[in-house]
PDB file of C-alpha atoms and ligand atoms in Angstrom:
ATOM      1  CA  UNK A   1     -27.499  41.686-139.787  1.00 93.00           C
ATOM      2  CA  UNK A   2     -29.951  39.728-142.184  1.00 97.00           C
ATOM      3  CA  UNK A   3     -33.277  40.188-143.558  1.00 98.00           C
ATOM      4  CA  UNK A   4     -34.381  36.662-143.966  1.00 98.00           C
ATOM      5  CA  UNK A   5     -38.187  36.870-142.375  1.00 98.00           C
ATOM      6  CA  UNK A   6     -40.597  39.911-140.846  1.00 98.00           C
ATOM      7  CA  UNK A   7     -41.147  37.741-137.702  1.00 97.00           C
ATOM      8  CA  UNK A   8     -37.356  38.573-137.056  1.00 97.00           C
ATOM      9  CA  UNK A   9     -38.347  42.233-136.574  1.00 97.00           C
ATOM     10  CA  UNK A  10     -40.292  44.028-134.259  1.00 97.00           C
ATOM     11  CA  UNK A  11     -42.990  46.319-134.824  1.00 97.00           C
ATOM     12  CA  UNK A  12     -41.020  48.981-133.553  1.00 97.00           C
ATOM     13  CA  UNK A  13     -38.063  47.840-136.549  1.00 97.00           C
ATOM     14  CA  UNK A  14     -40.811  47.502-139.156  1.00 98.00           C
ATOM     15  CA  UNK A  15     -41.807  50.933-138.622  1.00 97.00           C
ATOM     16  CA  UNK A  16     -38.271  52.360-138.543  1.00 97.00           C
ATOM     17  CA  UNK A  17     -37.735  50.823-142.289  1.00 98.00           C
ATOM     18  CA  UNK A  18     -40.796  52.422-143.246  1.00 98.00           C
ATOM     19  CA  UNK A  19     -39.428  56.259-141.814  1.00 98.00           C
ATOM     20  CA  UNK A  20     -36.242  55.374-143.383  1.00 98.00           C
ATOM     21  CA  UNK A  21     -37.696  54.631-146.824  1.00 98.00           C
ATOM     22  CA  UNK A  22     -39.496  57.625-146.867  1.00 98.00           C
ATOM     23  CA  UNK A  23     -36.764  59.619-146.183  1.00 98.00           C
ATOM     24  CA  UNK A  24     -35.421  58.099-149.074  1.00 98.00           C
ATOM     25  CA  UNK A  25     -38.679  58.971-150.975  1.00 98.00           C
ATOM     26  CA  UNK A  26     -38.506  62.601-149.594  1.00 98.00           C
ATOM     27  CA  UNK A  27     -34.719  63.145-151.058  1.00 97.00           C
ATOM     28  CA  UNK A  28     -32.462  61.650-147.818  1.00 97.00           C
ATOM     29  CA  UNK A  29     -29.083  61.235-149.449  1.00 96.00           C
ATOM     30  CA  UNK A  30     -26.550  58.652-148.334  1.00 96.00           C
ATOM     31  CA  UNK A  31     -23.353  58.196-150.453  1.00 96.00           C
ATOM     32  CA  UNK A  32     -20.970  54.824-149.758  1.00 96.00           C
ATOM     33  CA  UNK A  33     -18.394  56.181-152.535  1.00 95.00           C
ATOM     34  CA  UNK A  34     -18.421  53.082-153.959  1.00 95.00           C
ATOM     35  CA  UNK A  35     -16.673  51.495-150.883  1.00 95.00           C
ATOM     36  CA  UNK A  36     -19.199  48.974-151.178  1.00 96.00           C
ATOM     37  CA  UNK A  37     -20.555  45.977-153.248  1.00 97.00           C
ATOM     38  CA  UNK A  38     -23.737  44.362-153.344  1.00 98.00           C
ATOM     39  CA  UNK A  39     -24.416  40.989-155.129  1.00 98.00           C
ATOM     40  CA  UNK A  40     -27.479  39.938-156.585  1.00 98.00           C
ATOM     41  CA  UNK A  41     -27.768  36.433-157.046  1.00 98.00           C
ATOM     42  CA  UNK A  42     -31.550  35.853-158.379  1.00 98.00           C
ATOM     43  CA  UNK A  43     -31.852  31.530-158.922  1.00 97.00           C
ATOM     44  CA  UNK A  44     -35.570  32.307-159.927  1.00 95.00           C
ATOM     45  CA  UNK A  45     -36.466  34.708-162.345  1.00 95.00           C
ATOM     46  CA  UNK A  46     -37.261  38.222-161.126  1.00 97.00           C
ATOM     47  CA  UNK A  47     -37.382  41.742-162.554  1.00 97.00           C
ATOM     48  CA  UNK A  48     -38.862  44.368-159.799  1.00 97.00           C
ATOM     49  CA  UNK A  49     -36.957  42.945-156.969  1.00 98.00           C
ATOM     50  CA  UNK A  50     -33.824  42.067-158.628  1.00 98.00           C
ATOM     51  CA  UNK A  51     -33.579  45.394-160.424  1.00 98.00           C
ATOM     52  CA  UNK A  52     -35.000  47.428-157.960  1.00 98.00           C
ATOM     53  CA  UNK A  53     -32.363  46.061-155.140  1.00 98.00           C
ATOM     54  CA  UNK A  54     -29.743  46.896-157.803  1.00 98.00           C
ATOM     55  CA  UNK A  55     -31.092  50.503-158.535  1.00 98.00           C
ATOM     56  CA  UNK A  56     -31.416  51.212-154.524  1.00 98.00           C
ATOM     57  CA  UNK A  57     -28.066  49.856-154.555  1.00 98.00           C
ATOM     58  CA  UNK A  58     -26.472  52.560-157.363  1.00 98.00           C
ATOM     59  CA  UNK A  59     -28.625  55.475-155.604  1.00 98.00           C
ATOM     60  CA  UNK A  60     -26.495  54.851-152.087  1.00 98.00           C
ATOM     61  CA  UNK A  61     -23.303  54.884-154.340  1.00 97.00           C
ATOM     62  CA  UNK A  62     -22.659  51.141-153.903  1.00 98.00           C
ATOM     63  CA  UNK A  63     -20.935  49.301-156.663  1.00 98.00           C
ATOM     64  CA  UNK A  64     -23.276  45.787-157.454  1.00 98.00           C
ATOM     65  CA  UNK A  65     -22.466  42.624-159.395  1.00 97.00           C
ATOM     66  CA  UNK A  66     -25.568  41.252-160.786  1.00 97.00           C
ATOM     67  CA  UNK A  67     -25.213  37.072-160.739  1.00 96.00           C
ATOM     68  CA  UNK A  68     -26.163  35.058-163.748  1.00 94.00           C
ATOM     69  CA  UNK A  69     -27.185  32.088-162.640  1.00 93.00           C
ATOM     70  CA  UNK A  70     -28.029  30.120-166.504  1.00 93.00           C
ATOM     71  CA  UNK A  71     -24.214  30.730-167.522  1.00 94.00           C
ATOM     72  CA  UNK A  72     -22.955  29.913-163.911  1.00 96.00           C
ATOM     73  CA  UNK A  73     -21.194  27.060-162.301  1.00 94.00           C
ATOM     74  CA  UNK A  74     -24.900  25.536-160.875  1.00 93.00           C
ATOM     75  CA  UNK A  75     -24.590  24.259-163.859  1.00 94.00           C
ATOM     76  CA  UNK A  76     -21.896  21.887-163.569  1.00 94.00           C
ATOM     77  CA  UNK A  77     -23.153  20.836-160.424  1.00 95.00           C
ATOM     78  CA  UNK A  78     -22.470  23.680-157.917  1.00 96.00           C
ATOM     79  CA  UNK A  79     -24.432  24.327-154.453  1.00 97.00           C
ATOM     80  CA  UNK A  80     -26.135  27.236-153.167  1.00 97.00           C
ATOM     81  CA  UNK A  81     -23.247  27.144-149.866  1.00 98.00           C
ATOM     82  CA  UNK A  82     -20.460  27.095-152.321  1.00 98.00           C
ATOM     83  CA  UNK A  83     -22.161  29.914-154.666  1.00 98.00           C
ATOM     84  CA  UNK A  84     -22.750  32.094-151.812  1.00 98.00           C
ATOM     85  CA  UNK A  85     -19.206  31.646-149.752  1.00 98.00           C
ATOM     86  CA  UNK A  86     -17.454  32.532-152.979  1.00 98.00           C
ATOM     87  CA  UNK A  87     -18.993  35.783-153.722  1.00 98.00           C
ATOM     88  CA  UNK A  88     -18.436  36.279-149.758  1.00 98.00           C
ATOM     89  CA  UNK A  89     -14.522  35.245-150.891  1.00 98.00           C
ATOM     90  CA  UNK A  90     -14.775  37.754-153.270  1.00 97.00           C
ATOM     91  CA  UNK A  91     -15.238  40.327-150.883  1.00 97.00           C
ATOM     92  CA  UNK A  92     -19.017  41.717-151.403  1.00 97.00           C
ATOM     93  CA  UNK A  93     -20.147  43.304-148.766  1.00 97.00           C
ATOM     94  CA  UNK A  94     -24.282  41.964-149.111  1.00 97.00           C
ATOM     95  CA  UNK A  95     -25.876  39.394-150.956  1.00 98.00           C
ATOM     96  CA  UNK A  96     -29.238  39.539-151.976  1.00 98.00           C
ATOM     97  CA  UNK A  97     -31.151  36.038-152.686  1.00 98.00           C
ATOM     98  CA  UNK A  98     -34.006  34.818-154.410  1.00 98.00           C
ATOM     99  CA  UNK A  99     -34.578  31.413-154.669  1.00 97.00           C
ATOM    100  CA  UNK A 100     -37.132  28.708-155.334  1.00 95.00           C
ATOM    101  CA  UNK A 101     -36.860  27.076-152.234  1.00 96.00           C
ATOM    102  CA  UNK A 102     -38.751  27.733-149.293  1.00 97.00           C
ATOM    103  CA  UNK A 103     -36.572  28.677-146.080  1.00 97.00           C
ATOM    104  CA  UNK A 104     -33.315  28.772-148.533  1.00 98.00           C
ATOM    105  CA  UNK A 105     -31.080  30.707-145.921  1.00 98.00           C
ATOM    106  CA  UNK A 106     -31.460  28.718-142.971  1.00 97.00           C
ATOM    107  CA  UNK A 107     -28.401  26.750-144.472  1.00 97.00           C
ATOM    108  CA  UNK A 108     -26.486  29.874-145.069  1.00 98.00           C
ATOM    109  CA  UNK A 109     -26.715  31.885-142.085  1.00 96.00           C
ATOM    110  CA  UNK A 110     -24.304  30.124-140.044  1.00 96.00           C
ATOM    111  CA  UNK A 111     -21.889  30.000-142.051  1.00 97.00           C
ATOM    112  CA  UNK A 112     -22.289  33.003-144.008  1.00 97.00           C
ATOM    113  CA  UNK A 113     -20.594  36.120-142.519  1.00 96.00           C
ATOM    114  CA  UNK A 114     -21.997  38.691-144.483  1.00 97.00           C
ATOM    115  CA  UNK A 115     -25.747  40.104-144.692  1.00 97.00           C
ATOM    116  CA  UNK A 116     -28.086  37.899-146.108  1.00 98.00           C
ATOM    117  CA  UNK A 117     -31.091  39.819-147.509  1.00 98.00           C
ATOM    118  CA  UNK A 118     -33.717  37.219-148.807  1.00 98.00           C
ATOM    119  CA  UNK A 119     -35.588  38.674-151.869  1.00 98.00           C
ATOM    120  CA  UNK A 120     -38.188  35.506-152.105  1.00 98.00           C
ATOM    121  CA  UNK A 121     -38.115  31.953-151.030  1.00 98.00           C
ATOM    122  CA  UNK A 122     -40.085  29.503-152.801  1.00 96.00           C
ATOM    123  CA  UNK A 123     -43.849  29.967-151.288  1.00 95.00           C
ATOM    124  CA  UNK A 124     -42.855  30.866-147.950  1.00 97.00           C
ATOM    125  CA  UNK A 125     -41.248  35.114-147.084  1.00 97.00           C
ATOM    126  CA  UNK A 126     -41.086  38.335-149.584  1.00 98.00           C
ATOM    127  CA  UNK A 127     -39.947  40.586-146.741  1.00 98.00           C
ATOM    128  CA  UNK A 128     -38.879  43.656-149.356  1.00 98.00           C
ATOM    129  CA  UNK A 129     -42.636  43.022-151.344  1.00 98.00           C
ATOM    130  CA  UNK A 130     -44.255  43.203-147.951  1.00 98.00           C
ATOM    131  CA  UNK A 131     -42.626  46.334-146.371  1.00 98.00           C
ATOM    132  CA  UNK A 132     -43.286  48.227-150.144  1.00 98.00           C
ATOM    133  CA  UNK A 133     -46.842  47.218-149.751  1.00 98.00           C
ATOM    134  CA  UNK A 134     -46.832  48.409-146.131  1.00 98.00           C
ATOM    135  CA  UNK A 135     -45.093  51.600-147.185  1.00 98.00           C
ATOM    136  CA  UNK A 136     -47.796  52.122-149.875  1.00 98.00           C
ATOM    137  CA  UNK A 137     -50.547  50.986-147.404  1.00 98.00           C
ATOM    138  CA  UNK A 138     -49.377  54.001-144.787  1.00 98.00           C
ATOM    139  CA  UNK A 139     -48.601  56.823-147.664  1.00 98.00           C
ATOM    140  CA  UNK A 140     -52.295  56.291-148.629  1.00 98.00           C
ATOM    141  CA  UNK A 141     -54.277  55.882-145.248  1.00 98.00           C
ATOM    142  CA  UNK A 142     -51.360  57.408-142.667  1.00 97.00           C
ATOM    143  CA  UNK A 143     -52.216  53.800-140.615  1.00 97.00           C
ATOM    144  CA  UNK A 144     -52.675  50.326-140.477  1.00 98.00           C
ATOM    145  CA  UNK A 145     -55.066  49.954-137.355  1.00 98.00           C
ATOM    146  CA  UNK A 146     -58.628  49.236-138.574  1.00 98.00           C
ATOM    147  CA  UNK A 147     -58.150  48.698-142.384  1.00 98.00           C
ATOM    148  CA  UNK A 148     -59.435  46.178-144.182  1.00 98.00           C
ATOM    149  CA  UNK A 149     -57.933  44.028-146.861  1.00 98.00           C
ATOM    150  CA  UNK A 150     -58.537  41.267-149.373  1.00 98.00           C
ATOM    151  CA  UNK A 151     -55.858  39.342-151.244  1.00 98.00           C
ATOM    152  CA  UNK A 152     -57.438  37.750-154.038  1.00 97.00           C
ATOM    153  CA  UNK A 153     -55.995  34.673-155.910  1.00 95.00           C
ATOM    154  CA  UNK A 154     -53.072  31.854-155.306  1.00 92.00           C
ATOM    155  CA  UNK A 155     -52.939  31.686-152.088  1.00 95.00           C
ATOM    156  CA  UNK A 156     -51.474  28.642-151.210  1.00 92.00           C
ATOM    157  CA  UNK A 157     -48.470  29.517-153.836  1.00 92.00           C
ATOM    158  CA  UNK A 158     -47.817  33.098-152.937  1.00 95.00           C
ATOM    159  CA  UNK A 159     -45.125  34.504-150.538  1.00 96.00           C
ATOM    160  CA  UNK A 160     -46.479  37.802-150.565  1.00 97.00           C
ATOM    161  CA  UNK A 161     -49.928  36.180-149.552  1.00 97.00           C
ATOM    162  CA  UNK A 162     -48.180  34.206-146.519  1.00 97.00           C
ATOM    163  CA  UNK A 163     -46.293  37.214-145.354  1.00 98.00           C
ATOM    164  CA  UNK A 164     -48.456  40.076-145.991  1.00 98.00           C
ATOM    165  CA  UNK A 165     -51.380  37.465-144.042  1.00 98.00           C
ATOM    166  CA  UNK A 166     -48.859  37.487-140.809  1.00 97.00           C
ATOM    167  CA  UNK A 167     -47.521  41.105-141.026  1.00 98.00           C
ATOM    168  CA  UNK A 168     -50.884  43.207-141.927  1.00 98.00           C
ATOM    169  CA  UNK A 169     -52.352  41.529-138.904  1.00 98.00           C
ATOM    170  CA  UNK A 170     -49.395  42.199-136.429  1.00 98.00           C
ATOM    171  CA  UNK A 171     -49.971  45.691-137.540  1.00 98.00           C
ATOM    172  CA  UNK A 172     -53.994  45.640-136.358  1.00 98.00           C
ATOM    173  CA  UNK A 173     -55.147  45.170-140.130  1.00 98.00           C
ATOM    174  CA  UNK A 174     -58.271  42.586-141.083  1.00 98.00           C
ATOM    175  CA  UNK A 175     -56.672  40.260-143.584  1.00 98.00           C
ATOM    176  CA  UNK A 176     -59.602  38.484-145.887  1.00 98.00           C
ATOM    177  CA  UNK A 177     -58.607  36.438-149.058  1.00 98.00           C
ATOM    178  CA  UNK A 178     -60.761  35.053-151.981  1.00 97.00           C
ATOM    179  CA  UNK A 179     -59.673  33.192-154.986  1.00 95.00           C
ATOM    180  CA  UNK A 180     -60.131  29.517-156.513  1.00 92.00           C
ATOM    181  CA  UNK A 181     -60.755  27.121-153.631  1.00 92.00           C
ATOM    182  CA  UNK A 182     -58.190  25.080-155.023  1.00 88.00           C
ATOM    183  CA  UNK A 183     -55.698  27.530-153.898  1.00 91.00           C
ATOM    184  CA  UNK A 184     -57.181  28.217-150.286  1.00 90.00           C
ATOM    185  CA  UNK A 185     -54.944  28.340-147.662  1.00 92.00           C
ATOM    186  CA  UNK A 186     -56.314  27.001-144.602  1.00 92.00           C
ATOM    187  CA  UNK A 187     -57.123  29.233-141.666  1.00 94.00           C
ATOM    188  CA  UNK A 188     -56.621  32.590-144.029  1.00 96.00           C
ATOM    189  CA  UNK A 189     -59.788  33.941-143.855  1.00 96.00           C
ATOM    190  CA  UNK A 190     -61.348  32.821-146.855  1.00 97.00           C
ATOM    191  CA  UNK A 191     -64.130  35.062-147.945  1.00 97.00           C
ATOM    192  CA  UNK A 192     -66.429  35.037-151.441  1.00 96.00           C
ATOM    193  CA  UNK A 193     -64.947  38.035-153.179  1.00 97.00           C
ATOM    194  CA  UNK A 194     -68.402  39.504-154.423  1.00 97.00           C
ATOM    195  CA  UNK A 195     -69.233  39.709-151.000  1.00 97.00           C
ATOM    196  CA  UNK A 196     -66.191  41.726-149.022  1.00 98.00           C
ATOM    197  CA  UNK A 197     -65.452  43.706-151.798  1.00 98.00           C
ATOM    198  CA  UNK A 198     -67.532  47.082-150.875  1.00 98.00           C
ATOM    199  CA  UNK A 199     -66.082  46.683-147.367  1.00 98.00           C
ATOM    200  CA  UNK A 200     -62.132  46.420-147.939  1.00 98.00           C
ATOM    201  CA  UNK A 201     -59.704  49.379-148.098  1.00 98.00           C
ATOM    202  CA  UNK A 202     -57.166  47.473-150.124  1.00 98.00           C
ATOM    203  CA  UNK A 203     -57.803  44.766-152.953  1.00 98.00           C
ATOM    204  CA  UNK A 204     -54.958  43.336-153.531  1.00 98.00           C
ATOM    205  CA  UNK A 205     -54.171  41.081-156.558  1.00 98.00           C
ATOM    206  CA  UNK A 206     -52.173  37.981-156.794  1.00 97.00           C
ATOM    207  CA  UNK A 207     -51.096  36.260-159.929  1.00 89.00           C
ATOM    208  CA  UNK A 208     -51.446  32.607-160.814  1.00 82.00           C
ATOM    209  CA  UNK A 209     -48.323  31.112-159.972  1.00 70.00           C
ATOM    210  CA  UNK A 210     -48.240  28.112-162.757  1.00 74.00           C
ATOM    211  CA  UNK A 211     -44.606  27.614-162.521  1.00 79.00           C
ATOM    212  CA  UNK A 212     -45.431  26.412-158.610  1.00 77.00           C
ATOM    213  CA  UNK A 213     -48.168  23.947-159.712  1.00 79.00           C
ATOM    214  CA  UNK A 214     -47.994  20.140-160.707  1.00 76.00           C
ATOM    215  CA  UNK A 215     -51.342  19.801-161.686  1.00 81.00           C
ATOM    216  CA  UNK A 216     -53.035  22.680-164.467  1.00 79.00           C
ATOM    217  CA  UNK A 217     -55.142  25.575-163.549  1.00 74.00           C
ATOM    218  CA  UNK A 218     -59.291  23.893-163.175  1.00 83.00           C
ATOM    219  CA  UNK A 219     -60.692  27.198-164.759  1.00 84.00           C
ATOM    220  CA  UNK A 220     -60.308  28.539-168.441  1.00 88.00           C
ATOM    221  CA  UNK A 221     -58.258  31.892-167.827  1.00 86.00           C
ATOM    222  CA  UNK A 222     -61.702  33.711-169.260  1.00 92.00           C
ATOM    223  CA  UNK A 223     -63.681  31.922-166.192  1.00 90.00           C
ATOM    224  CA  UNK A 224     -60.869  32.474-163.857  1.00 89.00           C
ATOM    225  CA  UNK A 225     -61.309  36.567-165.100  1.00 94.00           C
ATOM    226  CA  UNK A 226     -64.781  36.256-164.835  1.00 94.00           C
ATOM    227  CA  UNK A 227     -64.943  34.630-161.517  1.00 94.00           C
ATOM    228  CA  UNK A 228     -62.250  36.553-159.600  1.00 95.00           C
ATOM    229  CA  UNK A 229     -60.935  38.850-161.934  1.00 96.00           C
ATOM    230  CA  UNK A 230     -60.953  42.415-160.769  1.00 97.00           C
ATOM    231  CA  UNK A 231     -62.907  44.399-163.701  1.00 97.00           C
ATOM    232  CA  UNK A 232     -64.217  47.821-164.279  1.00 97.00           C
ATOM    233  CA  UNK A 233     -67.311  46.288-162.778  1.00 97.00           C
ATOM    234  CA  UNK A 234     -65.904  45.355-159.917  1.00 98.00           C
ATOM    235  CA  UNK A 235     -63.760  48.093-159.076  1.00 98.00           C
ATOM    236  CA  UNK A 236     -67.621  50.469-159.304  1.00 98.00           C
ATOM    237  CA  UNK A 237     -68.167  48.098-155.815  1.00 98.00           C
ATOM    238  CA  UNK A 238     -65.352  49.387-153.789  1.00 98.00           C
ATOM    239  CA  UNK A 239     -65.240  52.427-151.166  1.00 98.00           C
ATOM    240  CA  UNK A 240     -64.813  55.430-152.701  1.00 97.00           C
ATOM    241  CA  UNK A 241     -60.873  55.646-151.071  1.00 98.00           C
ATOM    242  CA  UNK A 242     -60.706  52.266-151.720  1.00 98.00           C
ATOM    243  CA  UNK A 243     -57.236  51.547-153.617  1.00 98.00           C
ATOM    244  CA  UNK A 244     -55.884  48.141-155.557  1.00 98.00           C
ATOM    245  CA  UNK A 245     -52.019  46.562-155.380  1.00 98.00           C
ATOM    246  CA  UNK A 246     -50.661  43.772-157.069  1.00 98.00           C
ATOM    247  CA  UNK A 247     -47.206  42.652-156.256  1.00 97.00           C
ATOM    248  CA  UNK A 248     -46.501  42.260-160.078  1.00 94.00           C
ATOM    249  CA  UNK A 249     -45.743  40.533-162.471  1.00 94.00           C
ATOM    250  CA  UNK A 250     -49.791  41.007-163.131  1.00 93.00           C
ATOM    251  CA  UNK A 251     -51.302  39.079-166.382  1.00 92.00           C
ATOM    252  CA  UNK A 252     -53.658  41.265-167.985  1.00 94.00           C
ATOM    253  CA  UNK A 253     -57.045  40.205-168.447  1.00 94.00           C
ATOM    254  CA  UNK A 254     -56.268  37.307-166.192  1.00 92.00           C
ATOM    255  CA  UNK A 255     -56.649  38.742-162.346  1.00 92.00           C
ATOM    256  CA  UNK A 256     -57.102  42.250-163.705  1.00 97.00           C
ATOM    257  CA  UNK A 257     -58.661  43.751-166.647  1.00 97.00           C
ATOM    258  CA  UNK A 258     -56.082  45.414-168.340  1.00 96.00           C
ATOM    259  CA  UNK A 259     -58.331  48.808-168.103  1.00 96.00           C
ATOM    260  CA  UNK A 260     -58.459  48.816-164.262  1.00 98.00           C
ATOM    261  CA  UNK A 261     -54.054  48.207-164.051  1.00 97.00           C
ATOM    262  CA  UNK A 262     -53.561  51.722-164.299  1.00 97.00           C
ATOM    263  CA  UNK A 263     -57.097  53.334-163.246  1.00 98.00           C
ATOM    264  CA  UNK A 264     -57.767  55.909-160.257  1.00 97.00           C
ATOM    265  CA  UNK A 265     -57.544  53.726-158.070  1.00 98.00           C
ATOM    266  CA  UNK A 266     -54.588  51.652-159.080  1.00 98.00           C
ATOM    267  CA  UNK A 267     -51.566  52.033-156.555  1.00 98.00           C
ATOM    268  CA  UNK A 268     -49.906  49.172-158.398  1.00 98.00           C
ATOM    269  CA  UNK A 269     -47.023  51.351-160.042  1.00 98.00           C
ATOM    270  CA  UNK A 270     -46.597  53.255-157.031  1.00 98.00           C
ATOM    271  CA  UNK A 271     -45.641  49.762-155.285  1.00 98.00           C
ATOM    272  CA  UNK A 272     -42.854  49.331-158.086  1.00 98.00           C
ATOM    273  CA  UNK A 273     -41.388  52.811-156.933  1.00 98.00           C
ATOM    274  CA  UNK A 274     -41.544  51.990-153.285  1.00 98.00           C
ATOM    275  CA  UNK A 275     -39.803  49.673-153.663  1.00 98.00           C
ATOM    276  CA  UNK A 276     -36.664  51.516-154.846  1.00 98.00           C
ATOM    277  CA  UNK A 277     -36.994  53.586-151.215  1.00 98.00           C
ATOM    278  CA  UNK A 278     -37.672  50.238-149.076  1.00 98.00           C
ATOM    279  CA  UNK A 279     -34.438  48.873-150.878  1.00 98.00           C
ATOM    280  CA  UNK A 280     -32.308  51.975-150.174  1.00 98.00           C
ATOM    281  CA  UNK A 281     -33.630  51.485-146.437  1.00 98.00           C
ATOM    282  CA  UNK A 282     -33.006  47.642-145.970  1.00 98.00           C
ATOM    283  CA  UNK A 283     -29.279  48.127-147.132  1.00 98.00           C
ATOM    284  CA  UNK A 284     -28.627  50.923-145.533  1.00 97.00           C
ATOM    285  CA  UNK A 285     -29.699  49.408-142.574  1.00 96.00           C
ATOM    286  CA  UNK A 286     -27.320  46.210-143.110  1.00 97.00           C
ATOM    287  CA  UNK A 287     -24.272  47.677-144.666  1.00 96.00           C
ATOM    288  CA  UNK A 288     -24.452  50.393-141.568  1.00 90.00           C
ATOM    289  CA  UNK A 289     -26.575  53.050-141.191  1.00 63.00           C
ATOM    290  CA  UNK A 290     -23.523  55.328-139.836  1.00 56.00           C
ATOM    291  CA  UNK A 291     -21.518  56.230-143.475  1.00 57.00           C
TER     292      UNK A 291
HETATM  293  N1  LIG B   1     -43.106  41.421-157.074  1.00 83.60           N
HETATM  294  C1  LIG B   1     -42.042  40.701-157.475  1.00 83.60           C
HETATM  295  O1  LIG B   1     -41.403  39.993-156.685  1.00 83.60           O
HETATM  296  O2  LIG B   1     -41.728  40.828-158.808  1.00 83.60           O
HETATM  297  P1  LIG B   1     -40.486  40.129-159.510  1.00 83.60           P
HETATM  298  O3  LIG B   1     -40.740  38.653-159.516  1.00 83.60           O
HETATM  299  O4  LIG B   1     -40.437  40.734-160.893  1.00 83.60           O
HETATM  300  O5  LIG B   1     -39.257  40.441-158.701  1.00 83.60           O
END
């Protein structure tokens, strides 16, 4: 079993990762005795999702190997296929990917015989980022049906945008986003922020993904803050239960005033702990949910 892409899973599956993770949350123990091994192997830089598949990997009592792909042998040359098959040679029993391009695993799955969980492909999935969101969205509002959101920022270059746009609306959401029109994404809703942001349940952030861009960011970062920036200001607009989430890495004072990253309404280092539980869940599920 793989976790490549949410439109693999039904709502009915979505929701059972959800239960599971909060079990994990709420104290579920499940103990491999080190009978298994999970690989990391991160070609893009990462440190929630790498470290946080790792640590839900230690809490189930799996043993990990944590890839290093600057002193590897991509660098004489090597190929994703051949990197993958030989940590499947040397007997792992998962491999979790990240990788900077989009759709990455559709060459390994065929050939692959072990789970395949993809932990970000270029612009396109972030399956783990969108179920911890999800799992934040429920623990907060105990639904999905009927909530608003608004995901502010680089659209176009975000994975969490382009799966939390498909996913929150399976699950009866409204999905708005804002940002620089430069980074629209067609047929995503696009909405002026200053206008949908007393009517949202969630703002959620998105940073500026530079290392994704070939030409350099139109605004100054102080007009980009000023323009879409989510300040003290701002955050006085929302609904009173109103709550903000940013995948993270967040640049303060860029998308969010560094005040606001940890205010009352913040849920953003609540997402980092989520996903812990979400990880526990998602290789559970693939290395067997029977012990
Ligand atoms: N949210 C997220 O994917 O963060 P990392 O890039 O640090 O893994």
């Amino acid at each position: 079993m793989n976790v490549l892409n949410l439109d693999d899973f039904s709502t009915e599956e979505i929701n059972h990762i959800l239960d599971l993770a909060e079990e994990f949350k709420n104290g579920k123990k499940v103990d491999y005795q080190g009978k298994k091994i999970v690989s990391n192997l991160f070609f893009e830089p990462s440190t929630r999702t790498h470290y946080s598949f790792d640590m839900a990997a230690l809490k189930l009592g799996c043993k990990t190997q944590n890839f290093d792909a600057g002193n590897s042998s991509l660098k004489k040359g090597e190929s994703l296929y051949d990197t993958v098959k030989t940590f499947e040679m040397f007997g792992t029993n998962a491999v979790v990917i990240r990788h900077v391009e989009n759709e990455y695993y559709k060459q390994l799955v065929e050939k692959i015989n072990i789970p395949i969980l993809n932990a970000g492909d270029g612009t396109g999935n972030h399956p783990s980022q969108s179920l911890l969101d999800l799992l934040t969205i429920r623990q907060e509002f105990g639904k999905f049906e009927g909530l608003k959101v608004v995901i502010v920022g680089d659209i176009a270059h975000s994975r969490v945008a382009h799966t939390n746009f498909k996913i929150m609306q399976r699950l009866g959401m409204t999905v708005y986003t804002s940002g620089p029109l430069e980074y629209k994404e067609e047929g995503y809703n696009y909405v002026d922020f200053d206008e949908i942001i007393d009517q949202v349940d969630v703002v959620m952030l998105l940073r500026v993904q530079h290392e994704r861009h070939t030409e350099a960011m139109k605004e100054t970062v102080e007009e980009y803050h000023a323009r879409y920036g989510l300040n003290s200001e701002r955050v006085a607009k929302m609904k009173e239960h109103a709550i903000i989430m940013h995948p993270a890495p967040f640049n303060r004072n860029v998308e969010i005033a560094d005040d606001v990253v940890e205010c009352e309404k913040s849920r953003i280092f609540k997402q980092v702990q989520n996903g812990v539980f979400i990880r526990m869940a998602l290789l559970h599920m693939v290395l067997g949910e029977n012990v």
